mmCIF file of C-alpha atoms in Angstrom:
data_model
loop_
_atom_site.group_PDB
_atom_site.id
_atom_site.type_symbol
_atom_site.label_atom_id
_atom_site.label_comp_id
_atom_site.label_asym_id
_atom_site.label_seq_id
_atom_site.Cartn_x
_atom_site.Cartn_y
_atom_site.Cartn_z
ATOM 1 C CA MET H 56 12.501 33.686 -2.027
ATOM 2 C CA ALA H 57 14.825 36.233 0.416
ATOM 3 C CA GLN H 58 13.329 33.989 3.734
ATOM 4 C CA LYS H 59 15.725 31.151 4.813
ATOM 5 C CA GLU H 60 13.547 28.093 4.655
ATOM 6 C CA PHE H 61 12.384 27.176 7.751
ATOM 7 C CA LEU H 62 13.661 22.995 8.377
ATOM 8 C CA MET H 63 12.658 21.150 11.537
ATOM 9 C CA SER H 64 14.901 19.915 14.544
ATOM 10 C CA ASP H 65 15.491 17.027 15.578
ATOM 11 C CA GLU H 66 13.585 17.634 18.894
ATOM 12 C CA ASP H 67 10.601 19.045 16.563
ATOM 13 C CA LYS H 68 11.170 15.735 14.269
ATOM 14 C CA ALA H 69 10.799 13.533 17.875
ATOM 15 C CA ASN H 70 8.245 14.875 18.592
ATOM 16 C CA THR H 71 6.153 13.916 15.079
ATOM 17 C CA PHE H 72 3.718 11.811 13.764
ATOM 18 C CA MET H 73 1.993 10.844 11.057
ATOM 19 C CA VAL H 74 -1.202 9.414 10.905
ATOM 20 C CA ILE H 75 -1.270 8.012 6.812
ATOM 21 C CA PRO H 76 -4.422 6.598 5.704
ATOM 22 C CA ALA H 77 -3.733 3.908 2.736
ATOM 23 C CA TYR H 78 -5.956 2.193 1.059
ATOM 24 C CA ASN H 79 -5.545 0.378 -1.674
ATOM 25 C CA GLU H 80 -1.978 1.872 -2.552
ATOM 26 C CA GLU H 81 0.445 -0.788 -3.088
ATOM 27 C CA GLY H 82 2.816 0.666 -5.524
ATOM 28 C CA ARG H 83 2.448 3.965 -4.326
ATOM 29 C CA VAL H 84 2.817 3.820 -0.884
ATOM 30 C CA GLN H 85 5.797 1.785 0.231
ATOM 31 C CA PRO H 86 8.724 5.710 -1.196
ATOM 32 C CA VAL H 87 6.049 7.650 0.827
ATOM 33 C CA ILE H 88 6.354 5.791 3.863
ATOM 34 C CA GLU H 89 9.549 5.389 3.108
ATOM 35 C CA SER H 90 11.544 8.075 3.227
ATOM 36 C CA ILE H 91 9.568 9.810 5.408
ATOM 37 C CA ALA H 92 11.328 7.060 7.795
ATOM 38 C CA GLU H 93 14.120 7.853 6.389
ATOM 39 C CA ARG H 94 13.586 11.820 6.967
ATOM 40 C CA GLY H 95 13.257 10.668 11.277
ATOM 41 C CA PHE H 96 9.567 10.824 11.700
ATOM 42 C CA LYS H 97 7.607 8.647 13.010
ATOM 43 C CA MET H 98 4.295 7.632 11.775
ATOM 44 C CA VAL H 99 1.370 6.036 12.260
ATOM 45 C CA VAL H 100 -0.180 3.827 8.951
ATOM 46 C CA VAL H 101 -4.081 2.856 8.445
ATOM 47 C CA ASN H 102 -4.201 -0.257 5.685
ATOM 48 C CA ASP H 103 -7.884 0.197 4.998
ATOM 49 C CA GLY H 104 -9.057 -2.684 4.600
ATOM 50 C CA SER H 105 -7.132 -2.599 1.165
ATOM 51 C CA THR H 106 -7.827 -5.556 -2.054
ATOM 52 C CA ASP H 107 -4.579 -5.508 -3.284
ATOM 53 C CA LYS H 108 -1.015 -5.951 -1.694
ATOM 54 C CA THR H 109 -0.763 -2.779 0.407
ATOM 55 C CA LEU H 110 -0.914 -4.394 4.105
ATOM 56 C CA GLU H 111 2.496 -7.151 2.741
ATOM 57 C CA LYS H 112 3.856 -3.364 1.498
ATOM 58 C CA LEU H 113 3.452 -2.131 4.310
ATOM 59 C CA ILE H 114 5.072 -4.309 6.536
ATOM 60 C CA GLU H 115 7.499 -4.804 3.797
ATOM 61 C CA SER H 116 8.597 -1.514 4.943
ATOM 62 C CA GLN H 117 8.029 -1.761 8.825
ATOM 63 C CA LYS H 118 10.519 -4.520 8.339
ATOM 64 C CA LYS H 119 13.747 -1.330 6.724
ATOM 65 C CA TYR H 120 12.099 0.633 10.149
ATOM 66 C CA PRO H 121 10.639 -0.542 12.622
ATOM 67 C CA ASN H 122 11.118 1.893 15.180
ATOM 68 C CA ASN H 123 9.422 4.923 12.729
ATOM 69 C CA ILE H 124 6.707 2.698 11.021
ATOM 70 C CA PHE H 125 3.830 1.362 12.676
ATOM 71 C CA ILE H 126 0.701 -0.112 11.220
ATOM 72 C CA LEU H 127 -2.709 -1.098 12.055
ATOM 73 C CA ASN H 128 -5.454 -2.566 9.593
ATOM 74 C CA HIS H 129 -8.252 -2.177 9.010
ATOM 75 C CA VAL H 130 -10.587 -5.264 8.600
ATOM 76 C CA ILE H 131 -13.259 -3.576 6.890
ATOM 77 C CA ASN H 132 -12.521 -1.205 4.213
ATOM 78 C CA GLN H 133 -14.554 2.188 6.746
ATOM 79 C CA GLY H 134 -13.098 4.795 4.005
ATOM 80 C CA MET H 135 -10.615 7.435 4.730
ATOM 81 C CA GLY H 136 -12.156 9.258 7.239
ATOM 82 C CA ALA H 137 -13.156 6.268 10.036
ATOM 83 C CA ALA H 138 -8.783 5.009 8.699
ATOM 84 C CA ILE H 139 -7.884 8.990 9.872
ATOM 85 C CA GLY H 140 -9.064 9.166 12.849
ATOM 86 C CA THR H 141 -8.338 4.862 13.799
ATOM 87 C CA GLY H 142 -4.564 7.164 12.991
ATOM 88 C CA ILE H 143 -5.346 9.691 15.607
ATOM 89 C CA ASP H 144 -6.744 7.588 17.954
ATOM 90 C CA ALA H 145 -2.933 5.346 17.874
ATOM 91 C CA VAL H 146 -1.312 8.322 17.759
ATOM 92 C CA LEU H 147 -2.305 9.917 20.764
ATOM 93 C CA LYS H 148 -0.886 7.427 22.526
ATOM 94 C CA HIS H 149 2.197 7.918 21.659
ATOM 95 C CA ASN H 150 2.219 11.393 23.103
ATOM 96 C CA PRO H 151 3.049 13.305 20.270
ATOM 97 C CA LYS H 152 3.213 17.496 20.318
ATOM 98 C CA TYR H 153 2.698 17.305 16.784
ATOM 99 C CA ILE H 154 0.572 15.461 14.652
ATOM 100 C CA VAL H 155 1.035 15.667 10.039
ATOM 101 C CA ASN H 156 -1.373 13.632 8.202
ATOM 102 C CA LEU H 157 -1.716 13.476 4.782
ATOM 103 C CA ASP H 158 -2.132 11.183 1.850
ATOM 104 C CA ALA H 159 -0.661 7.523 0.352
ATOM 105 C CA ASP H 160 -0.727 7.860 -2.227
ATOM 106 C CA GLY H 161 2.532 10.532 -3.148
ATOM 107 C CA GLN H 162 1.092 13.621 -4.164
ATOM 108 C CA HIS H 163 2.481 15.447 -1.320
ATOM 109 C CA ASP H 164 6.256 16.893 -1.504
ATOM 110 C CA ILE H 165 7.998 15.289 1.646
ATOM 111 C CA ASP H 166 10.306 18.038 2.089
ATOM 112 C CA ASP H 167 6.919 20.674 2.911
ATOM 113 C CA ILE H 168 6.209 18.241 5.876
ATOM 114 C CA ASP H 169 8.451 21.345 7.495
ATOM 115 C CA LYS H 170 6.951 24.088 5.728
ATOM 116 C CA VAL H 171 3.647 23.439 7.274
ATOM 117 C CA CYS H 172 3.852 21.863 10.793
ATOM 118 C CA GLU H 173 6.798 25.347 10.322
ATOM 119 C CA PRO H 174 3.143 27.374 11.902
ATOM 120 C CA LEU H 175 2.633 24.888 15.080
ATOM 121 C CA ILE H 176 6.469 24.849 16.213
ATOM 122 C CA LYS H 177 6.001 28.631 16.099
ATOM 123 C CA GLY H 178 2.988 28.841 17.862
ATOM 124 C CA ARG H 179 1.354 30.830 14.669
ATOM 125 C CA ALA H 180 -1.624 28.336 14.532
ATOM 126 C CA ASP H 181 -2.849 25.465 16.484
ATOM 127 C CA ALA H 182 -4.128 23.765 12.917
ATOM 128 C CA VAL H 183 -2.589 23.713 9.381
ATOM 129 C CA ILE H 184 -3.707 22.690 5.869
ATOM 130 C CA GLY H 185 -1.882 22.189 3.031
ATOM 131 C CA VAL H 186 -2.821 23.474 -0.106
ATOM 132 C CA ARG H 187 -2.617 22.723 -2.858
ATOM 133 C CA PRO H 188 -2.751 25.929 -6.075
ATOM 134 C CA PHE H 189 -4.966 25.743 -7.144
ATOM 135 C CA GLU H 190 -4.250 26.642 -11.136
ATOM 136 C CA ASP H 191 -1.380 23.392 -11.338
ATOM 137 C CA MET H 192 -4.505 21.333 -10.621
ATOM 138 C CA PRO H 193 -5.297 19.056 -14.144
ATOM 139 C CA ILE H 194 -9.334 21.032 -14.986
ATOM 140 C CA THR H 195 -11.429 18.838 -13.576
ATOM 141 C CA LYS H 196 -10.099 18.808 -10.302
ATOM 142 C CA ASN H 197 -9.812 22.244 -10.116
ATOM 143 C CA PHE H 198 -13.559 22.928 -11.871
ATOM 144 C CA ALA H 199 -14.561 20.271 -8.698
ATOM 145 C CA ASN H 200 -11.652 21.492 -5.721
ATOM 146 C CA THR H 201 -13.524 25.094 -6.495
ATOM 147 C CA VAL H 202 -17.051 23.797 -5.880
ATOM 148 C CA MET H 203 -15.890 21.980 -3.131
ATOM 149 C CA ASN H 204 -14.446 25.495 -1.171
ATOM 150 C CA ILE H 205 -18.166 26.878 -2.302
ATOM 151 C CA LEU H 206 -19.477 24.124 0.271
ATOM 152 C CA THR H 207 -17.698 23.681 2.758
ATOM 153 C CA ARG H 208 -18.732 27.412 2.978
ATOM 154 C CA VAL H 209 -21.934 27.590 2.887
ATOM 155 C CA PHE H 210 -22.535 25.404 4.840
ATOM 156 C CA TYR H 211 -19.746 24.737 7.225
ATOM 157 C CA GLY H 212 -18.680 28.786 6.974
ATOM 158 C CA VAL H 213 -15.496 28.175 6.539
ATOM 159 C CA ASN H 214 -13.757 30.478 3.622
ATOM 160 C CA VAL H 215 -10.087 28.164 3.013
ATOM 161 C CA SER H 216 -7.956 28.522 -0.408
ATOM 162 C CA ASP H 217 -8.596 24.271 -0.221
ATOM 163 C CA SER H 218 -11.084 22.823 0.980
ATOM 164 C CA GLN H 219 -10.343 19.167 0.655
ATOM 165 C CA THR H 220 -6.504 18.521 0.998
ATOM 166 C CA GLY H 221 -4.957 16.107 2.356
ATOM 167 C CA PHE H 222 -1.805 17.555 4.444
ATOM 168 C CA ARG H 223 -2.743 19.242 7.587
ATOM 169 C CA ALA H 224 -0.906 19.336 10.814
ATOM 170 C CA VAL H 225 -2.601 20.395 14.010
ATOM 171 C CA THR H 226 -0.583 19.882 17.414
ATOM 172 C CA ALA H 227 -2.282 17.497 19.551
ATOM 173 C CA GLU H 228 -4.280 20.256 22.311
ATOM 174 C CA ALA H 229 -6.325 20.993 18.777
ATOM 175 C CA LEU H 230 -6.374 17.522 18.349
ATOM 176 C CA GLU H 231 -7.834 15.869 21.902
ATOM 177 C CA LYS H 232 -10.585 18.849 21.440
ATOM 178 C CA ILE H 233 -11.354 17.343 17.759
ATOM 179 C CA GLU H 234 -13.236 14.381 17.871
ATOM 180 C CA MET H 235 -13.646 12.662 14.257
ATOM 181 C CA ASN H 236 -16.541 10.414 13.072
ATOM 182 C CA VAL H 237 -17.189 10.601 10.049
ATOM 183 C CA GLN H 238 -16.364 8.112 7.789
ATOM 184 C CA GLY H 239 -15.372 8.580 3.742
ATOM 185 C CA TYR H 240 -13.577 11.588 2.584
ATOM 186 C CA ILE H 241 -15.748 14.435 3.950
ATOM 187 C CA VAL H 242 -13.244 14.822 6.792
ATOM 188 C CA ALA H 243 -11.253 17.183 5.149
ATOM 189 C CA SER H 244 -14.194 19.494 5.774
ATOM 190 C CA GLU H 245 -14.895 17.725 9.255
ATOM 191 C CA PHE H 246 -12.494 18.652 10.228
ATOM 192 C CA LEU H 247 -12.209 22.448 9.217
ATOM 193 C CA ARG H 248 -15.380 22.446 10.486
ATOM 194 C CA GLN H 249 -14.642 21.729 13.583
ATOM 195 C CA PHE H 250 -11.718 24.153 14.033
ATOM 196 C CA LYS H 251 -13.627 26.498 13.334
ATOM 197 C CA GLU H 252 -16.554 25.180 16.473
ATOM 198 C CA ASN H 253 -13.802 25.098 18.770
ATOM 199 C CA ASN H 254 -11.477 28.217 17.881
ATOM 200 C CA ILE H 255 -8.265 26.596 16.474
ATOM 201 C CA LYS H 256 -6.026 29.256 15.041
ATOM 202 C CA LEU H 257 -5.675 27.464 11.313
ATOM 203 C CA GLU H 258 -3.311 29.003 9.253
ATOM 204 C CA GLU H 259 -2.845 27.744 5.068
ATOM 205 C CA VAL H 260 0.512 27.158 4.113
ATOM 206 C CA THR H 261 0.848 26.771 -0.437
ATOM 207 C CA ILE H 262 2.319 23.502 -0.111
ATOM 208 C CA THR H 263 3.398 21.568 -3.808
ATOM 209 C CA THR H 264 1.677 18.597 -4.882
ATOM 210 C CA ILE H 265 2.650 16.008 -7.737
ATOM 211 C CA TYR H 266 0.137 14.790 -10.258
ATOM 212 C CA THR H 267 0.538 12.362 -11.717
ATOM 213 C CA PRO H 268 -2.477 9.406 -14.123
ATOM 214 C CA GLU H 269 -1.900 7.639 -10.154
ATOM 215 C CA THR H 270 -1.782 10.060 -8.088
ATOM 216 C CA GLN H 271 -4.947 11.190 -9.779
ATOM 217 C CA GLU H 272 -7.434 8.173 -9.902
ATOM 218 C CA LYS H 273 -8.577 9.046 -6.442
ATOM 219 C CA GLY H 274 -9.709 12.029 -4.618
ATOM 220 C CA THR H 275 -12.449 14.351 -5.281
ATOM 221 C CA ASN H 276 -14.979 13.600 -8.192
ATOM 222 C CA ALA H 277 -18.636 14.724 -9.300
ATOM 223 C CA ILE H 278 -19.609 11.626 -7.689
ATOM 224 C CA VAL H 279 -17.372 12.351 -4.553
ATOM 225 C CA GLY H 280 -18.221 15.742 -4.714
ATOM 226 C CA LEU H 281 -21.679 15.247 -4.856
ATOM 227 C CA LYS H 282 -21.344 12.433 -1.632
ATOM 228 C CA ILE H 283 -19.882 14.798 0.351
ATOM 229 C CA MET H 284 -21.693 17.656 0.207
ATOM 230 C CA PHE H 285 -25.062 14.874 0.970
ATOM 231 C CA ASN H 286 -23.331 14.705 4.309
ATOM 232 C CA MET H 287 -22.947 17.950 5.023
ATOM 233 C CA ILE H 288 -26.888 18.318 4.447
ATOM 234 C CA LYS H 289 -27.182 15.285 6.446
ATOM 235 C CA HIS H 290 -24.351 17.570 9.271
ATOM 236 C CA LEU H 291 -26.543 20.393 8.977
ATOM 237 C CA LEU H 292 -29.897 18.860 9.121
ATOM 238 C CA PHE H 293 -29.166 16.319 11.870
ATOM 239 C CA GLU H 294 -26.601 17.280 14.235
ATOM 240 C CA MET E 19 -66.074 -9.651 -5.283
ATOM 241 C CA VAL E 20 -63.196 -11.084 -5.012
ATOM 242 C CA TYR E 21 -60.737 -8.001 -4.953
ATOM 243 C CA PRO E 22 -61.822 -7.352 -1.469
ATOM 244 C CA ILE E 23 -61.918 -10.535 0.082
ATOM 245 C CA VAL E 24 -58.034 -11.342 -1.286
ATOM 246 C CA PHE E 25 -57.227 -7.851 0.067
ATOM 247 C CA SER E 26 -58.636 -8.100 3.907
ATOM 248 C CA PHE E 27 -57.456 -11.673 4.349
ATOM 249 C CA VAL E 28 -53.912 -10.240 3.135
ATOM 250 C CA ALA E 29 -54.185 -7.700 5.200
ATOM 251 C CA LEU E 30 -55.645 -9.704 8.678
ATOM 252 C CA ILE E 31 -52.798 -12.492 8.401
ATOM 253 C CA ALA E 32 -50.816 -8.333 8.810
ATOM 254 C CA ILE E 33 -52.628 -8.010 11.503
ATOM 255 C CA ILE E 34 -52.180 -10.609 13.671
ATOM 256 C CA TYR E 35 -49.147 -10.851 12.963
ATOM 257 C CA LEU E 36 -48.467 -6.742 14.077
ATOM 258 C CA TYR E 37 -50.848 -7.860 17.038
ATOM 259 C CA GLN E 38 -47.957 -10.354 18.385
ATOM 260 C CA ARG E 39 -45.881 -8.077 17.249
ATOM 261 C CA ILE E 40 -46.673 -5.271 19.930
ATOM 262 C CA TYR E 41 -47.273 -7.516 22.601
ATOM 263 C CA SER E 42 -43.198 -8.981 21.775
ATOM 264 C CA ASN E 43 -41.589 -5.711 21.545
ATOM 265 C CA LYS E 44 -40.854 -2.412 23.618
ATOM 266 C CA SER E 45 -42.046 0.408 21.361
ATOM 267 C CA PRO E 46 -44.437 -0.818 19.396
ATOM 268 C CA THR E 47 -44.892 2.734 17.877
ATOM 269 C CA SER E 48 -43.746 1.829 14.680
ATOM 270 C CA TYR E 49 -46.075 -1.336 14.602
ATOM 271 C CA VAL E 50 -49.993 0.382 15.708
ATOM 272 C CA LEU E 51 -48.992 2.521 12.495
ATOM 273 C CA TRP E 52 -48.285 -0.158 10.775
ATOM 274 C CA GLY E 53 -52.169 -1.924 12.047
ATOM 275 C CA VAL E 54 -53.509 1.391 11.465
ATOM 276 C CA ILE E 55 -52.828 1.091 8.034
ATOM 277 C CA TRP E 56 -54.435 -2.356 7.102
ATOM 278 C CA PHE E 57 -56.992 -1.648 9.079
ATOM 279 C CA LEU E 58 -57.768 1.235 6.347
ATOM 280 C CA ILE E 59 -56.840 -0.921 4.005
ATOM 281 C CA ILE E 60 -59.648 -3.311 4.920
ATOM 282 C CA ILE E 61 -62.275 -0.535 5.381
ATOM 283 C CA PHE E 62 -61.197 0.640 1.612
ATOM 284 C CA ALA E 63 -61.462 -2.924 -0.029
ATOM 285 C CA PHE E 64 -64.898 -3.048 0.677
ATOM 286 C CA VAL E 65 -65.757 0.862 0.842
ATOM 287 C CA PRO E 66 -63.818 2.669 -2.184
ATOM 288 C CA GLU E 67 -66.367 5.833 -1.333
ATOM 289 C CA ALA E 68 -64.102 6.418 2.183
ATOM 290 C CA SER E 69 -60.634 6.744 0.580
ATOM 291 C CA SER E 70 -62.861 9.371 -1.456
ATOM 292 C CA ASN E 71 -64.421 10.889 1.144
ATOM 293 C CA ILE E 72 -61.004 11.057 3.348
ATOM 294 C CA ALA E 73 -59.432 13.017 0.053
ATOM 295 C CA LYS E 74 -62.136 15.748 -0.340
ATOM 296 C CA LEU E 75 -61.147 16.135 3.093
ATOM 297 C CA PHE E 76 -57.101 16.509 1.632
ATOM 298 C CA GLY E 77 -58.779 18.993 -0.550
ATOM 299 C CA ILE E 78 -57.491 15.920 -3.190
ATOM 300 C CA ALA E 79 -60.420 15.249 -6.167
ATOM 301 C CA ARG E 80 -59.914 10.970 -6.547
ATOM 302 C CA GLY E 81 -59.803 8.750 -3.165
ATOM 303 C CA LEU E 82 -56.972 6.273 -5.718
ATOM 304 C CA ASP E 83 -54.775 9.687 -5.706
ATOM 305 C CA PHE E 84 -55.546 9.806 -1.956
ATOM 306 C CA LEU E 85 -54.167 7.019 -1.781
ATOM 307 C CA VAL E 86 -50.633 6.652 -3.326
ATOM 308 C CA ILE E 87 -49.817 10.200 -2.203
ATOM 309 C CA VAL E 88 -49.932 8.459 1.092
ATOM 310 C CA ALA E 89 -48.487 5.209 0.560
ATOM 311 C CA ILE E 90 -45.401 7.749 -2.100
ATOM 312 C CA VAL E 91 -45.579 9.420 1.324
ATOM 313 C CA LEU E 92 -44.408 6.730 3.643
ATOM 314 C CA MET E 93 -42.979 5.194 1.299
ATOM 315 C CA PHE E 94 -40.087 8.325 1.695
ATOM 316 C CA TYR E 95 -40.498 8.226 5.369
ATOM 317 C CA LEU E 96 -39.109 4.510 5.585
ATOM 318 C CA ILE E 97 -36.564 4.773 2.732
ATOM 319 C CA PHE E 98 -35.080 8.047 5.541
ATOM 320 C CA LYS E 99 -35.586 5.915 8.665
ATOM 321 C CA LEU E 100 -33.815 3.036 6.308
ATOM 322 C CA TYR E 101 -30.802 5.304 5.543
ATOM 323 C CA MET E 102 -30.676 6.223 9.595
ATOM 324 C CA LYS E 103 -29.928 2.734 10.619
ATOM 325 C CA ILE E 104 -27.838 2.523 7.303
ATOM 326 C CA ASP E 105 -26.370 5.061 9.046
ATOM 327 C CA LYS E 106 -26.003 3.421 12.101
ATOM 328 C CA LEU E 107 -25.051 0.238 11.202
ATOM 329 C CA GLN E 108 -22.513 1.832 9.091
ATOM 330 C CA GLN E 109 -21.038 4.359 12.241
ATOM 331 C CA ASP E 110 -21.070 1.130 14.680
ATOM 332 C CA MET E 111 -18.839 -0.753 12.722
ATOM 333 C CA SER E 112 -16.142 1.467 12.159
ATOM 334 C CA LYS E 113 -16.579 1.739 15.940
ATOM 335 C CA ILE E 114 -16.089 -2.828 15.625
ATOM 336 C CA VAL E 115 -13.089 -2.299 13.419
ATOM 337 C CA ARG E 116 -11.500 0.705 14.772
ATOM 338 C CA ALA E 117 -11.063 -1.650 18.156
ATOM 339 C CA ILE E 118 -10.378 -4.560 16.308
ATOM 340 C CA ALA E 119 -7.288 -2.234 14.695
ATOM 341 C CA LEU E 120 -6.992 -0.579 17.582
ATOM 342 C CA ASN E 121 -6.101 -3.451 19.486
ATOM 343 C CA ASN E 122 -4.169 -5.818 17.465
ATOM 344 C CA GLU E 123 -0.948 -3.301 15.862
ATOM 345 C CA ILE E 124 0.804 -5.136 13.197
ATOM 346 C CA ILE E 125 3.845 -5.878 14.619
ATOM 347 C CA GLU E 126 6.120 -7.371 12.377
ATOM 348 C CA GLU E 127 8.527 -10.776 14.156
ATOM 349 C CA SER E 128 11.797 -9.155 14.097
ATOM 350 C CA TYR E 129 10.284 -5.328 15.297
ATOM 351 C CA ASP E 130 9.805 -8.433 18.458
ATOM 352 C CA GLU E 131 12.782 -9.587 18.644
ATOM 353 C CA GLU E 132 14.381 -6.293 18.670
ATOM 354 C CA GLU E 133 12.108 -4.753 21.831
ATOM 355 C CA SER E 134 12.926 -7.692 23.552
#
């Protein structure tokens, strides 16, 4: 790479807030949020009614980084979309400039936060999605995500390289135009639809994805894909 | 003659029940619809040929086929209504869960001490 890698200044970091939904991530969430806190970022973690010890683990991490980690608790599991919605509501109270949303399972490389925020900080875009390279994906994930890209294009008219990514960054102004009223994994496509509807300038940034057996348990599989498709049709017909 | 009597008895009970509900409810449309259905059941129980005549109106050969088709269509409609209702309930529940979460941010005691 000829270009020098972009690194966020301390001021930018102070203006950035993370939204992290966590559901049954007791074994994975701590390294993720602690390494984010270590880099000086603040975050709202939403425990989405986990049935394991996720909440205890979050509180444990909060003790180490009391000024960086804010915890909200869904008493009942409501799905990824609802958890992100709650996180957004909470995060906007802190008046951040940039909001980054990423998964709690450790599939994202924390170093990519700078990369994903760069277009926002430099004013090139108001929303950024971190695109996972499809050739690195296991074959089933590759197929599922390709199908989801096609569905997102057909139903929402949004053409992106990775519609189901969990890594995105948005400016506060753009986020205020958005209303998140969805429950599950459809949230990824819903973000794209709302970006398009509100004329929010979107940029794609390639990110590193860490595939381990744990990070592959969740995410887009055939059933999730069908649910997302069903939701898309519903949105199209009734909203 | 057992079949028409049993059916009309059940239908009558249903109509009486619906009649009471119509007067205690602000939106009686669905009750009226159900009343009509039960009323038709009484007619069909005593005059089975009536269903054949109605079926012919819709271009369906047999009366029973017509009834089965109507029943299936009704069931689909009901499933759809139930689905929409559950969806609405789910969204309402999310709002409650969100409000509870936002009002009860989890703050560790150590954090409290540092702040105060």
